[in-house]
């Protein structure tokens, strides 16, 4: 346990020393929220509604943070460690593959929580961000979404032959998903055919589930989203276990 905690601490220090990773994982979504908040404000959209643009978009920006950590950082990091022989050197230590992957997962979860906390703090301070859900329920949903998405990153890392391949594959998946899932552009303004296609994107289910929890909806109203995320988690763990390579 002590070795695992030391590994997590070391990995966290390594990540925090990379300005690009810190910016895009922690700061990019909150800054994007601030930009659109200045443009659109956060007043209730009509006299019937209690929520404004930022309130409605908070879950989408959290989904963006999760996708950035799980797709743009995690697979590249693991693939780079394998390509540079770091995993091979870790192989001779008492740490198991589960511990090594678990350390990466914890670090990405901490990065996601930092980005989410920054987003909420800025949203509340600058735009009076409103939250009408249950904090514990939202936290549980956030962890489920993270775990499900991070396993996708592990799958990409295991299948990629090099860090460059992992980065390319991540970008090919990340950017279309970012724009079609509602993370960057609200799905409500998309054509019906695009909205129908976006139902097949994992990030869409992340945002839909988190938005429901943000506004106080029960988990029972999102059984489809929960089923997709749990399925991703199970399948991702099974594939990651089979594709993990030390070198």
mmCIF file of C-alpha atoms in Angstrom:
data_model
loop_
_atom_site.group_PDB
_atom_site.id
_atom_site.type_symbol
_atom_site.label_atom_id
_atom_site.label_comp_id
_atom_site.label_asym_id
_atom_site.label_seq_id
_atom_site.Cartn_x
_atom_site.Cartn_y
_atom_site.Cartn_z
ATOM 1 C CA UNK A 1 0.000 0.000 0.000
ATOM 2 C CA UNK A 2 2.860 2.359 0.874
ATOM 3 C CA UNK A 3 4.503 1.701 -2.508
ATOM 4 C CA UNK A 4 1.232 2.421 -4.287
ATOM 5 C CA UNK A 5 0.789 5.734 -2.461
ATOM 6 C CA UNK A 6 4.367 6.674 -3.309
ATOM 7 C CA UNK A 7 3.760 5.865 -6.967
ATOM 8 C CA UNK A 8 0.574 7.948 -6.993
ATOM 9 C CA UNK A 9 2.423 10.867 -5.384
ATOM 10 C CA UNK A 10 5.252 10.619 -7.913
ATOM 11 C CA UNK A 11 2.891 10.404 -10.895
ATOM 12 C CA UNK A 12 0.945 13.406 -9.646
ATOM 13 C CA UNK A 13 4.135 15.448 -9.404
ATOM 14 C CA UNK A 14 5.116 14.416 -12.938
ATOM 15 C CA UNK A 15 1.732 15.450 -14.326
ATOM 16 C CA UNK A 16 1.703 18.793 -12.518
ATOM 17 C CA UNK A 17 5.093 19.615 -14.074
ATOM 18 C CA UNK A 18 3.616 19.397 -17.577
ATOM 19 C CA UNK A 19 2.006 22.788 -18.358
ATOM 20 C CA UNK A 20 0.051 21.520 -21.371
ATOM 21 C CA UNK A 21 -1.515 18.636 -19.448
ATOM 22 C CA UNK A 22 -2.404 20.864 -16.515
ATOM 23 C CA UNK A 23 -3.914 23.520 -18.781
ATOM 24 C CA UNK A 24 -6.065 21.303 -20.972
ATOM 25 C CA UNK A 25 -7.177 18.935 -18.205
ATOM 26 C CA UNK A 26 -7.775 21.414 -15.388
ATOM 27 C CA UNK A 27 -8.082 24.916 -16.837
ATOM 28 C CA UNK A 28 -9.368 24.682 -20.422
ATOM 29 C CA UNK A 29 -13.014 23.807 -19.709
ATOM 30 C CA UNK A 30 -13.382 26.384 -16.878
ATOM 31 C CA UNK A 31 -11.866 29.096 -19.099
ATOM 32 C CA UNK A 32 -14.188 28.100 -21.949
ATOM 33 C CA UNK A 33 -17.114 28.362 -19.527
ATOM 34 C CA UNK A 34 -15.970 31.858 -18.541
ATOM 35 C CA UNK A 35 -15.684 32.896 -22.191
ATOM 36 C CA UNK A 36 -19.211 31.802 -23.077
ATOM 37 C CA UNK A 37 -20.479 33.078 -19.743
ATOM 38 C CA UNK A 38 -19.282 36.563 -20.634
ATOM 39 C CA UNK A 39 -20.978 36.267 -24.034
ATOM 40 C CA UNK A 40 -24.310 34.713 -23.015
ATOM 41 C CA UNK A 41 -24.515 35.421 -19.283
ATOM 42 C CA UNK A 42 -26.399 33.183 -16.888
ATOM 43 C CA UNK A 43 -29.787 34.796 -16.503
ATOM 44 C CA UNK A 44 -32.802 32.431 -16.564
ATOM 45 C CA UNK A 45 -33.656 31.717 -20.184
ATOM 46 C CA UNK A 46 -37.341 32.619 -19.737
ATOM 47 C CA UNK A 47 -39.768 33.571 -16.969
ATOM 48 C CA UNK A 48 -40.644 29.855 -16.716
ATOM 49 C CA UNK A 49 -37.053 28.693 -16.274
ATOM 50 C CA UNK A 50 -34.884 28.901 -13.162
ATOM 51 C CA UNK A 51 -31.633 28.147 -14.962
ATOM 52 C CA UNK A 52 -29.396 30.028 -17.357
ATOM 53 C CA UNK A 53 -26.844 29.120 -19.992
ATOM 54 C CA UNK A 54 -24.018 28.338 -17.569
ATOM 55 C CA UNK A 55 -26.319 26.256 -15.354
ATOM 56 C CA UNK A 56 -27.399 24.194 -18.356
ATOM 57 C CA UNK A 57 -23.833 23.823 -19.666
ATOM 58 C CA UNK A 58 -22.001 22.916 -16.432
ATOM 59 C CA UNK A 59 -22.393 19.155 -16.954
ATOM 60 C CA UNK A 60 -21.136 19.475 -20.535
ATOM 61 C CA UNK A 61 -17.957 21.193 -19.373
ATOM 62 C CA UNK A 62 -17.418 18.533 -16.705
ATOM 63 C CA UNK A 63 -17.808 15.916 -19.444
ATOM 64 C CA UNK A 64 -15.155 17.774 -21.433
ATOM 65 C CA UNK A 65 -12.755 17.532 -18.487
ATOM 66 C CA UNK A 66 -13.397 13.779 -18.169
ATOM 67 C CA UNK A 67 -12.866 13.208 -21.899
ATOM 68 C CA UNK A 68 -9.655 15.252 -21.922
ATOM 69 C CA UNK A 69 -8.174 13.308 -19.014
ATOM 70 C CA UNK A 70 -9.310 9.911 -20.269
ATOM 71 C CA UNK A 71 -8.570 10.266 -23.977
ATOM 72 C CA UNK A 72 -5.948 12.970 -24.456
ATOM 73 C CA UNK A 73 -3.696 12.316 -21.476
ATOM 74 C CA UNK A 74 -4.060 8.787 -20.107
ATOM 75 C CA UNK A 75 -3.383 6.658 -23.221
ATOM 76 C CA UNK A 76 -0.454 8.815 -24.319
ATOM 77 C CA UNK A 77 1.132 8.646 -20.867
ATOM 78 C CA UNK A 78 0.876 4.857 -20.575
ATOM 79 C CA UNK A 79 2.044 4.307 -24.166
ATOM 80 C CA UNK A 80 4.985 6.672 -23.604
ATOM 81 C CA UNK A 81 5.989 4.824 -20.433
ATOM 82 C CA UNK A 82 5.972 1.541 -22.354
ATOM 83 C CA UNK A 83 7.884 2.993 -25.324
ATOM 84 C CA UNK A 84 10.602 4.534 -23.111
ATOM 85 C CA UNK A 85 11.040 1.367 -21.065
ATOM 86 C CA UNK A 86 9.627 2.805 -17.850
ATOM 87 C CA UNK A 87 7.057 0.019 -17.578
ATOM 88 C CA UNK A 88 9.793 -2.551 -18.164
ATOM 89 C CA UNK A 89 11.751 -1.161 -15.238
ATOM 90 C CA UNK A 90 8.623 -1.127 -13.086
ATOM 91 C CA UNK A 91 8.151 -4.800 -13.932
ATOM 92 C CA UNK A 92 11.002 -5.810 -11.637
ATOM 93 C CA UNK A 93 9.416 -3.997 -8.687
ATOM 94 C CA UNK A 94 6.830 -5.613 -6.383
ATOM 95 C CA UNK A 95 4.124 -3.497 -8.044
ATOM 96 C CA UNK A 96 1.520 -5.409 -10.041
ATOM 97 C CA UNK A 97 0.076 -4.228 -13.365
ATOM 98 C CA UNK A 98 -3.161 -3.481 -11.492
ATOM 99 C CA UNK A 99 -1.284 -1.189 -9.106
ATOM 100 C CA UNK A 100 0.494 0.641 -11.931
ATOM 101 C CA UNK A 101 -2.712 1.192 -13.893
ATOM 102 C CA UNK A 102 -4.535 2.013 -10.671
ATOM 103 C CA UNK A 103 -2.031 4.773 -9.903
ATOM 104 C CA UNK A 104 -2.628 6.314 -13.320
ATOM 105 C CA UNK A 105 -6.380 6.084 -12.767
ATOM 106 C CA UNK A 106 -6.171 7.801 -9.372
ATOM 107 C CA UNK A 107 -4.013 10.600 -10.776
ATOM 108 C CA UNK A 108 -6.437 11.221 -13.642
ATOM 109 C CA UNK A 109 -9.347 11.158 -11.196
ATOM 110 C CA UNK A 110 -7.609 13.758 -9.027
ATOM 111 C CA UNK A 111 -6.929 15.922 -12.096
ATOM 112 C CA UNK A 112 -10.582 15.654 -13.097
ATOM 113 C CA UNK A 113 -11.742 16.617 -9.610
ATOM 114 C CA UNK A 114 -9.400 19.619 -9.621
ATOM 115 C CA UNK A 115 -10.781 20.762 -12.969
ATOM 116 C CA UNK A 116 -14.359 20.251 -11.805
ATOM 117 C CA UNK A 117 -13.717 22.129 -8.562
ATOM 118 C CA UNK A 118 -12.175 25.055 -10.471
ATOM 119 C CA UNK A 119 -15.146 25.096 -12.833
ATOM 120 C CA UNK A 120 -17.674 25.154 -9.996
ATOM 121 C CA UNK A 121 -15.778 27.826 -8.049
ATOM 122 C CA UNK A 122 -15.476 30.129 -11.064
ATOM 123 C CA UNK A 123 -19.063 29.451 -12.098
ATOM 124 C CA UNK A 124 -20.383 30.312 -8.646
ATOM 125 C CA UNK A 125 -18.170 33.358 -8.177
ATOM 126 C CA UNK A 126 -18.653 34.898 -11.624
ATOM 127 C CA UNK A 127 -22.044 33.674 -12.842
ATOM 128 C CA UNK A 128 -23.953 32.570 -9.733
ATOM 129 C CA UNK A 129 -23.922 28.952 -10.889
ATOM 130 C CA UNK A 130 -27.021 27.117 -9.647
ATOM 131 C CA UNK A 131 -27.087 23.503 -8.469
ATOM 132 C CA UNK A 132 -30.306 21.760 -7.471
ATOM 133 C CA UNK A 133 -29.175 18.139 -7.163
ATOM 134 C CA UNK A 134 -27.684 16.005 -4.421
ATOM 135 C CA UNK A 135 -23.923 16.436 -4.006
ATOM 136 C CA UNK A 136 -23.301 12.788 -3.056
ATOM 137 C CA UNK A 137 -25.371 11.525 -5.974
ATOM 138 C CA UNK A 138 -23.474 13.797 -8.361
ATOM 139 C CA UNK A 139 -20.136 12.653 -6.899
ATOM 140 C CA UNK A 140 -21.083 9.005 -7.433
ATOM 141 C CA UNK A 141 -22.125 9.764 -11.004
ATOM 142 C CA UNK A 142 -18.904 11.648 -11.635
ATOM 143 C CA UNK A 143 -16.804 8.723 -10.405
ATOM 144 C CA UNK A 144 -18.767 6.265 -12.570
ATOM 145 C CA UNK A 145 -18.296 8.468 -15.635
ATOM 146 C CA UNK A 146 -14.576 8.839 -14.926
ATOM 147 C CA UNK A 147 -13.989 5.135 -14.375
ATOM 148 C CA UNK A 148 -15.884 4.226 -17.543
ATOM 149 C CA UNK A 149 -14.078 6.769 -19.698
ATOM 150 C CA UNK A 150 -10.653 6.081 -18.251
ATOM 151 C CA UNK A 151 -10.921 2.394 -19.149
ATOM 152 C CA UNK A 152 -11.353 3.524 -22.765
ATOM 153 C CA UNK A 153 -8.027 5.328 -22.411
ATOM 154 C CA UNK A 154 -6.385 2.172 -21.064
ATOM 155 C CA UNK A 155 -7.740 0.205 -24.023
ATOM 156 C CA UNK A 156 -6.233 2.705 -26.467
ATOM 157 C CA UNK A 157 -2.912 2.579 -24.610
ATOM 158 C CA UNK A 158 -2.867 -1.215 -24.737
ATOM 159 C CA UNK A 159 -3.711 -1.433 -28.429
ATOM 160 C CA UNK A 160 -1.432 1.392 -29.611
ATOM 161 C CA UNK A 161 2.019 0.361 -30.796
ATOM 162 C CA UNK A 162 3.623 3.656 -29.798
ATOM 163 C CA UNK A 163 2.913 6.929 -28.052
ATOM 164 C CA UNK A 164 2.453 8.667 -31.397
ATOM 165 C CA UNK A 165 -0.140 6.109 -32.495
ATOM 166 C CA UNK A 166 -1.911 6.464 -29.137
ATOM 167 C CA UNK A 167 -1.988 10.245 -29.507
ATOM 168 C CA UNK A 168 -3.314 10.068 -33.063
ATOM 169 C CA UNK A 169 -6.017 7.552 -32.169
ATOM 170 C CA UNK A 170 -7.016 9.622 -29.145
ATOM 171 C CA UNK A 171 -7.398 12.784 -31.229
ATOM 172 C CA UNK A 172 -9.431 10.978 -33.882
ATOM 173 C CA UNK A 173 -11.864 9.824 -31.203
ATOM 174 C CA UNK A 174 -11.754 12.887 -28.959
ATOM 175 C CA UNK A 175 -12.489 15.800 -31.269
ATOM 176 C CA UNK A 176 -15.529 14.436 -33.170
ATOM 177 C CA UNK A 177 -16.962 13.228 -29.863
ATOM 178 C CA UNK A 178 -16.319 16.627 -28.271
ATOM 179 C CA UNK A 179 -18.298 18.514 -30.898
ATOM 180 C CA UNK A 180 -21.096 15.988 -31.484
ATOM 181 C CA UNK A 181 -21.864 14.964 -27.894
ATOM 182 C CA UNK A 182 -22.913 18.377 -26.620
ATOM 183 C CA UNK A 183 -19.688 19.065 -24.718
ATOM 184 C CA UNK A 184 -18.649 22.000 -26.906
ATOM 185 C CA UNK A 185 -21.880 22.758 -28.806
ATOM 186 C CA UNK A 186 -25.339 22.256 -27.219
ATOM 187 C CA UNK A 187 -27.094 19.265 -28.768
ATOM 188 C CA UNK A 188 -30.363 21.200 -28.727
ATOM 189 C CA UNK A 189 -29.232 23.351 -31.668
ATOM 190 C CA UNK A 190 -27.973 20.409 -33.734
ATOM 191 C CA UNK A 191 -29.960 18.878 -36.619
ATOM 192 C CA UNK A 192 -32.125 15.915 -35.700
ATOM 193 C CA UNK A 193 -29.943 13.483 -37.674
ATOM 194 C CA UNK A 194 -26.825 14.632 -35.804
ATOM 195 C CA UNK A 195 -28.584 14.291 -32.454
ATOM 196 C CA UNK A 196 -29.618 10.761 -33.386
ATOM 197 C CA UNK A 197 -26.024 9.856 -34.279
ATOM 198 C CA UNK A 198 -24.696 11.399 -31.061
ATOM 199 C CA UNK A 199 -26.728 8.899 -29.027
ATOM 200 C CA UNK A 200 -24.077 6.330 -29.956
ATOM 201 C CA UNK A 201 -21.228 8.393 -28.469
ATOM 202 C CA UNK A 202 -20.120 7.541 -24.915
ATOM 203 C CA UNK A 203 -19.543 11.182 -24.013
ATOM 204 C CA UNK A 204 -23.183 11.967 -24.805
ATOM 205 C CA UNK A 205 -24.284 9.550 -22.094
ATOM 206 C CA UNK A 206 -21.756 11.046 -19.659
ATOM 207 C CA UNK A 207 -23.148 14.551 -20.187
ATOM 208 C CA UNK A 208 -26.794 13.456 -20.140
ATOM 209 C CA UNK A 209 -26.310 11.540 -16.894
ATOM 210 C CA UNK A 210 -24.364 14.310 -15.164
ATOM 211 C CA UNK A 211 -26.842 16.977 -16.301
ATOM 212 C CA UNK A 212 -29.736 14.983 -14.882
ATOM 213 C CA UNK A 213 -27.958 14.571 -11.541
ATOM 214 C CA UNK A 214 -27.004 18.259 -11.565
ATOM 215 C CA UNK A 215 -30.682 19.201 -11.676
ATOM 216 C CA UNK A 216 -31.749 16.652 -9.063
ATOM 217 C CA UNK A 217 -33.062 13.831 -11.233
ATOM 218 C CA UNK A 218 -32.961 10.292 -9.853
ATOM 219 C CA UNK A 219 -30.617 7.630 -11.211
ATOM 220 C CA UNK A 220 -33.703 5.680 -12.249
ATOM 221 C CA UNK A 221 -34.435 8.257 -14.939
ATOM 222 C CA UNK A 222 -31.068 7.534 -16.550
ATOM 223 C CA UNK A 223 -30.958 3.760 -16.687
ATOM 224 C CA UNK A 224 -29.854 3.847 -20.320
ATOM 225 C CA UNK A 225 -26.913 6.109 -19.526
ATOM 226 C CA UNK A 226 -25.969 4.092 -16.443
ATOM 227 C CA UNK A 227 -26.167 0.846 -18.433
ATOM 228 C CA UNK A 228 -23.915 2.209 -21.173
ATOM 229 C CA UNK A 229 -21.351 3.509 -18.679
ATOM 230 C CA UNK A 230 -21.304 0.310 -16.614
ATOM 231 C CA UNK A 231 -20.983 -1.724 -19.808
ATOM 232 C CA UNK A 232 -18.064 0.440 -20.925
ATOM 233 C CA UNK A 233 -16.409 -0.051 -17.556
ATOM 234 C CA UNK A 234 -16.731 -3.836 -17.555
ATOM 235 C CA UNK A 235 -15.683 -4.310 -21.184
ATOM 236 C CA UNK A 236 -12.852 -1.803 -20.815
ATOM 237 C CA UNK A 237 -11.436 -3.551 -17.755
ATOM 238 C CA UNK A 238 -11.534 -6.939 -19.500
ATOM 239 C CA UNK A 239 -9.846 -5.645 -22.658
ATOM 240 C CA UNK A 240 -7.270 -3.615 -20.700
ATOM 241 C CA UNK A 241 -6.297 -6.681 -18.682
ATOM 242 C CA UNK A 242 -5.663 -8.643 -21.888
ATOM 243 C CA UNK A 243 -3.868 -5.910 -23.825
ATOM 244 C CA UNK A 244 -1.588 -4.578 -21.085
ATOM 245 C CA UNK A 245 2.065 -4.945 -22.113
ATOM 246 C CA UNK A 246 5.219 -4.149 -20.185
ATOM 247 C CA UNK A 247 7.166 -3.474 -23.389
#
